[in-house]
Amino acid sequence: MAGVSTPELAAAVSNAGGLGSVALGALTVAQAAEQIQQTRRLTNRPFGVNLFCHQPARSNPEREAKWLAHLAEHFAQFEVTSLTTLREIYQASRDNDAMLEMLLQERPAVVSFHFGLPGAGWVEVLKQAGVCTMA
């Protein structure tokens, strides 16, 4: 639910007896920390956070140019400015040491992983810190 989950929603779910969760996949480390802190201010119950752990995209300029050319007519049909480049909008957290350090500092009750798993070291370190991990 990247882009639509909120601390308020996660806290409401946790306060109602469920496990609320905040999607961090589209956020920077600083933004993710703020979402955790905001959620913590709204509930004293456990809640989780979710991270994207996909393999980063590999650029292929020739293939991307073909896609952009193919999509140009659809952009024109809806009178939308056509894209000139493609880029990955969500960064994977799988190798983001700063994200791991922030999670160890903030220690949400649960950290779940989506679109893959981080390195085994992440899971072990989070478990040692008392954080439940899920995929």
Tab-separated table of C-alpha atoms in Angstrom:
chain	number	residue	atom	x	y	z
A	1	MET	CA	0.000	0.000	0.000
A	2	ALA	CA	2.904	2.306	-0.758
A	3	GLY	CA	1.650	5.819	-1.183
A	4	VAL	CA	-1.676	5.301	0.588
A	5	SER	CA	-0.903	3.806	3.998
A	6	THR	CA	-0.681	6.298	6.836
A	7	PRO	CA	0.371	6.284	10.476
A	8	GLU	CA	-3.246	7.085	11.351
A	9	LEU	CA	-4.516	3.975	9.559
A	10	ALA	CA	-1.832	1.720	11.031
A	11	ALA	CA	-2.494	3.054	14.542
A	12	ALA	CA	-6.263	2.655	14.169
A	13	VAL	CA	-5.840	-0.989	13.153
A	14	SER	CA	-3.438	-1.656	16.011
A	15	ASN	CA	-5.675	0.157	18.506
A	16	ALA	CA	-8.589	-2.020	17.327
A	17	GLY	CA	-6.598	-5.187	18.079
A	18	GLY	CA	-5.109	-5.939	14.657
A	19	LEU	CA	-1.587	-5.481	13.397
A	20	GLY	CA	-1.428	-2.133	11.661
A	21	SER	CA	1.331	-1.621	9.143
A	22	VAL	CA	2.966	1.313	7.400
A	23	ALA	CA	4.314	0.913	3.873
A	24	LEU	CA	7.837	2.323	3.664
A	25	GLY	CA	8.688	1.195	0.133
A	26	ALA	CA	8.316	4.608	-1.468
A	27	LEU	CA	10.035	6.584	1.289
A	28	THR	CA	13.520	7.789	2.092
A	29	VAL	CA	15.124	6.657	5.335
A	30	ALA	CA	14.249	9.964	7.016
A	31	GLN	CA	10.641	9.803	5.805
A	32	ALA	CA	10.364	6.183	6.952
A	33	ALA	CA	11.636	7.080	10.425
A	34	GLU	CA	9.093	9.892	10.650
A	35	GLN	CA	6.241	7.530	9.681
A	36	ILE	CA	7.304	5.096	12.423
A	37	GLN	CA	7.557	7.899	14.986
A	38	GLN	CA	4.159	9.305	13.988
A	39	THR	CA	2.581	5.865	14.316
A	40	ARG	CA	4.187	5.362	17.715
A	41	ARG	CA	2.680	8.684	18.901
A	42	LEU	CA	-0.781	7.384	17.933
A	43	THR	CA	-0.637	3.911	19.489
A	44	ASN	CA	1.136	2.034	22.230
A	45	ARG	CA	0.282	-1.253	20.520
A	46	PRO	CA	2.537	-3.272	18.199
A	47	PHE	CA	2.598	-2.315	14.523
A	48	GLY	CA	4.644	-3.249	11.533
A	49	VAL	CA	6.371	-1.688	8.574
A	50	ASN	CA	6.816	-3.081	5.075
A	51	LEU	CA	9.787	-2.721	2.740
A	52	PHE	CA	10.320	-3.485	-0.936
A	53	CYS	CA	13.144	-5.957	-1.534
A	54	HIS	CA	12.947	-6.406	-5.303
A	55	GLN	CA	15.908	-6.798	-7.602
A	56	PRO	CA	16.721	-3.327	-8.957
A	57	ALA	CA	15.853	-2.816	-12.618
A	58	ARG	CA	18.600	-3.031	-15.194
A	59	SER	CA	18.505	-0.272	-17.749
A	60	ASN	CA	18.196	-1.292	-21.399
A	61	PRO	CA	18.062	1.954	-23.436
A	62	GLU	CA	17.081	0.224	-26.691
A	63	ARG	CA	14.165	-1.663	-25.143
A	64	GLU	CA	13.082	1.424	-23.178
A	65	ALA	CA	13.086	3.560	-26.347
A	66	LYS	CA	10.793	1.005	-28.018
A	67	TRP	CA	8.382	1.112	-25.089
A	68	LEU	CA	8.349	4.901	-25.072
A	69	ALA	CA	7.641	4.965	-28.807
A	70	HIS	CA	4.852	2.406	-28.358
A	71	LEU	CA	3.283	4.380	-25.509
A	72	ALA	CA	3.542	7.790	-27.216
A	73	GLU	CA	0.237	7.348	-29.062
A	74	HIS	CA	-1.539	6.513	-25.810
A	75	PHE	CA	-0.151	9.612	-24.130
A	76	ALA	CA	-1.304	11.666	-27.130
A	77	GLN	CA	-4.769	10.058	-27.018
A	78	PHE	CA	-5.239	11.334	-23.473
A	79	GLU	CA	-3.467	14.632	-24.152
A	80	VAL	CA	-0.753	13.837	-21.622
A	81	THR	CA	2.862	14.807	-22.087
A	82	SER	CA	4.769	11.734	-23.195
A	83	LEU	CA	7.615	10.417	-21.075
A	84	THR	CA	11.135	10.832	-22.393
A	85	THR	CA	12.809	8.353	-20.046
A	86	LEU	CA	11.874	5.451	-17.831
A	87	ARG	CA	13.114	5.147	-14.284
A	88	GLU	CA	12.482	2.972	-11.284
A	89	ILE	CA	10.177	4.815	-8.892
A	90	TYR	CA	10.653	2.595	-5.846
A	91	GLN	CA	14.112	1.883	-4.508
A	92	ALA	CA	14.702	-1.558	-3.043
A	93	SER	CA	15.648	-1.599	0.623
A	94	ARG	CA	17.537	-4.903	0.349
A	95	ASP	CA	21.001	-3.307	0.327
A	96	ASN	CA	20.187	-0.039	2.078
A	97	ASP	CA	22.342	-0.107	5.222
A	98	ALA	CA	20.955	3.249	6.356
A	99	MET	CA	17.418	1.804	6.301
A	100	LEU	CA	18.527	-1.168	8.395
A	101	GLU	CA	20.241	1.119	10.921
A	102	MET	CA	17.097	3.227	11.212
A	103	LEU	CA	14.971	0.104	11.760
A	104	LEU	CA	17.334	-1.058	14.482
A	105	GLN	CA	17.049	2.337	16.152
A	106	GLU	CA	13.250	2.619	15.839
A	107	ARG	CA	12.515	-1.087	16.392
A	108	PRO	CA	8.980	-1.494	15.093
A	109	ALA	CA	7.418	-4.742	16.341
A	110	VAL	CA	7.338	-6.237	12.834
A	111	VAL	CA	9.298	-5.664	9.635
A	112	SER	CA	7.844	-7.393	6.583
A	113	PHE	CA	9.383	-7.714	3.151
A	114	HIS	CA	7.644	-7.514	-0.208
A	115	PHE	CA	8.820	-8.543	-3.706
A	116	GLY	CA	11.739	-10.515	-2.281
A	117	LEU	CA	13.903	-10.779	0.785
A	118	PRO	CA	16.845	-8.812	2.116
A	119	GLY	CA	20.145	-10.498	2.734
A	120	ALA	CA	20.215	-13.107	5.502
A	121	GLY	CA	22.206	-10.680	7.627
A	122	TRP	CA	19.240	-8.312	7.818
A	123	VAL	CA	16.873	-10.956	9.126
A	124	GLU	CA	19.344	-12.177	11.740
A	125	VAL	CA	20.167	-8.671	13.003
A	126	LEU	CA	16.484	-7.694	13.200
A	127	LYS	CA	15.641	-10.912	15.052
A	128	GLN	CA	18.492	-10.285	17.521
A	129	ALA	CA	17.009	-6.827	18.122
A	130	GLY	CA	13.652	-8.400	19.001
A	131	VAL	CA	11.930	-7.441	15.754
A	132	CYS	CA	9.636	-10.047	14.201
A	133	THR	CA	10.287	-10.502	10.476
A	134	MET	CA	7.750	-11.603	7.882
A	135	ALA	CA	7.571	-11.982	4.127
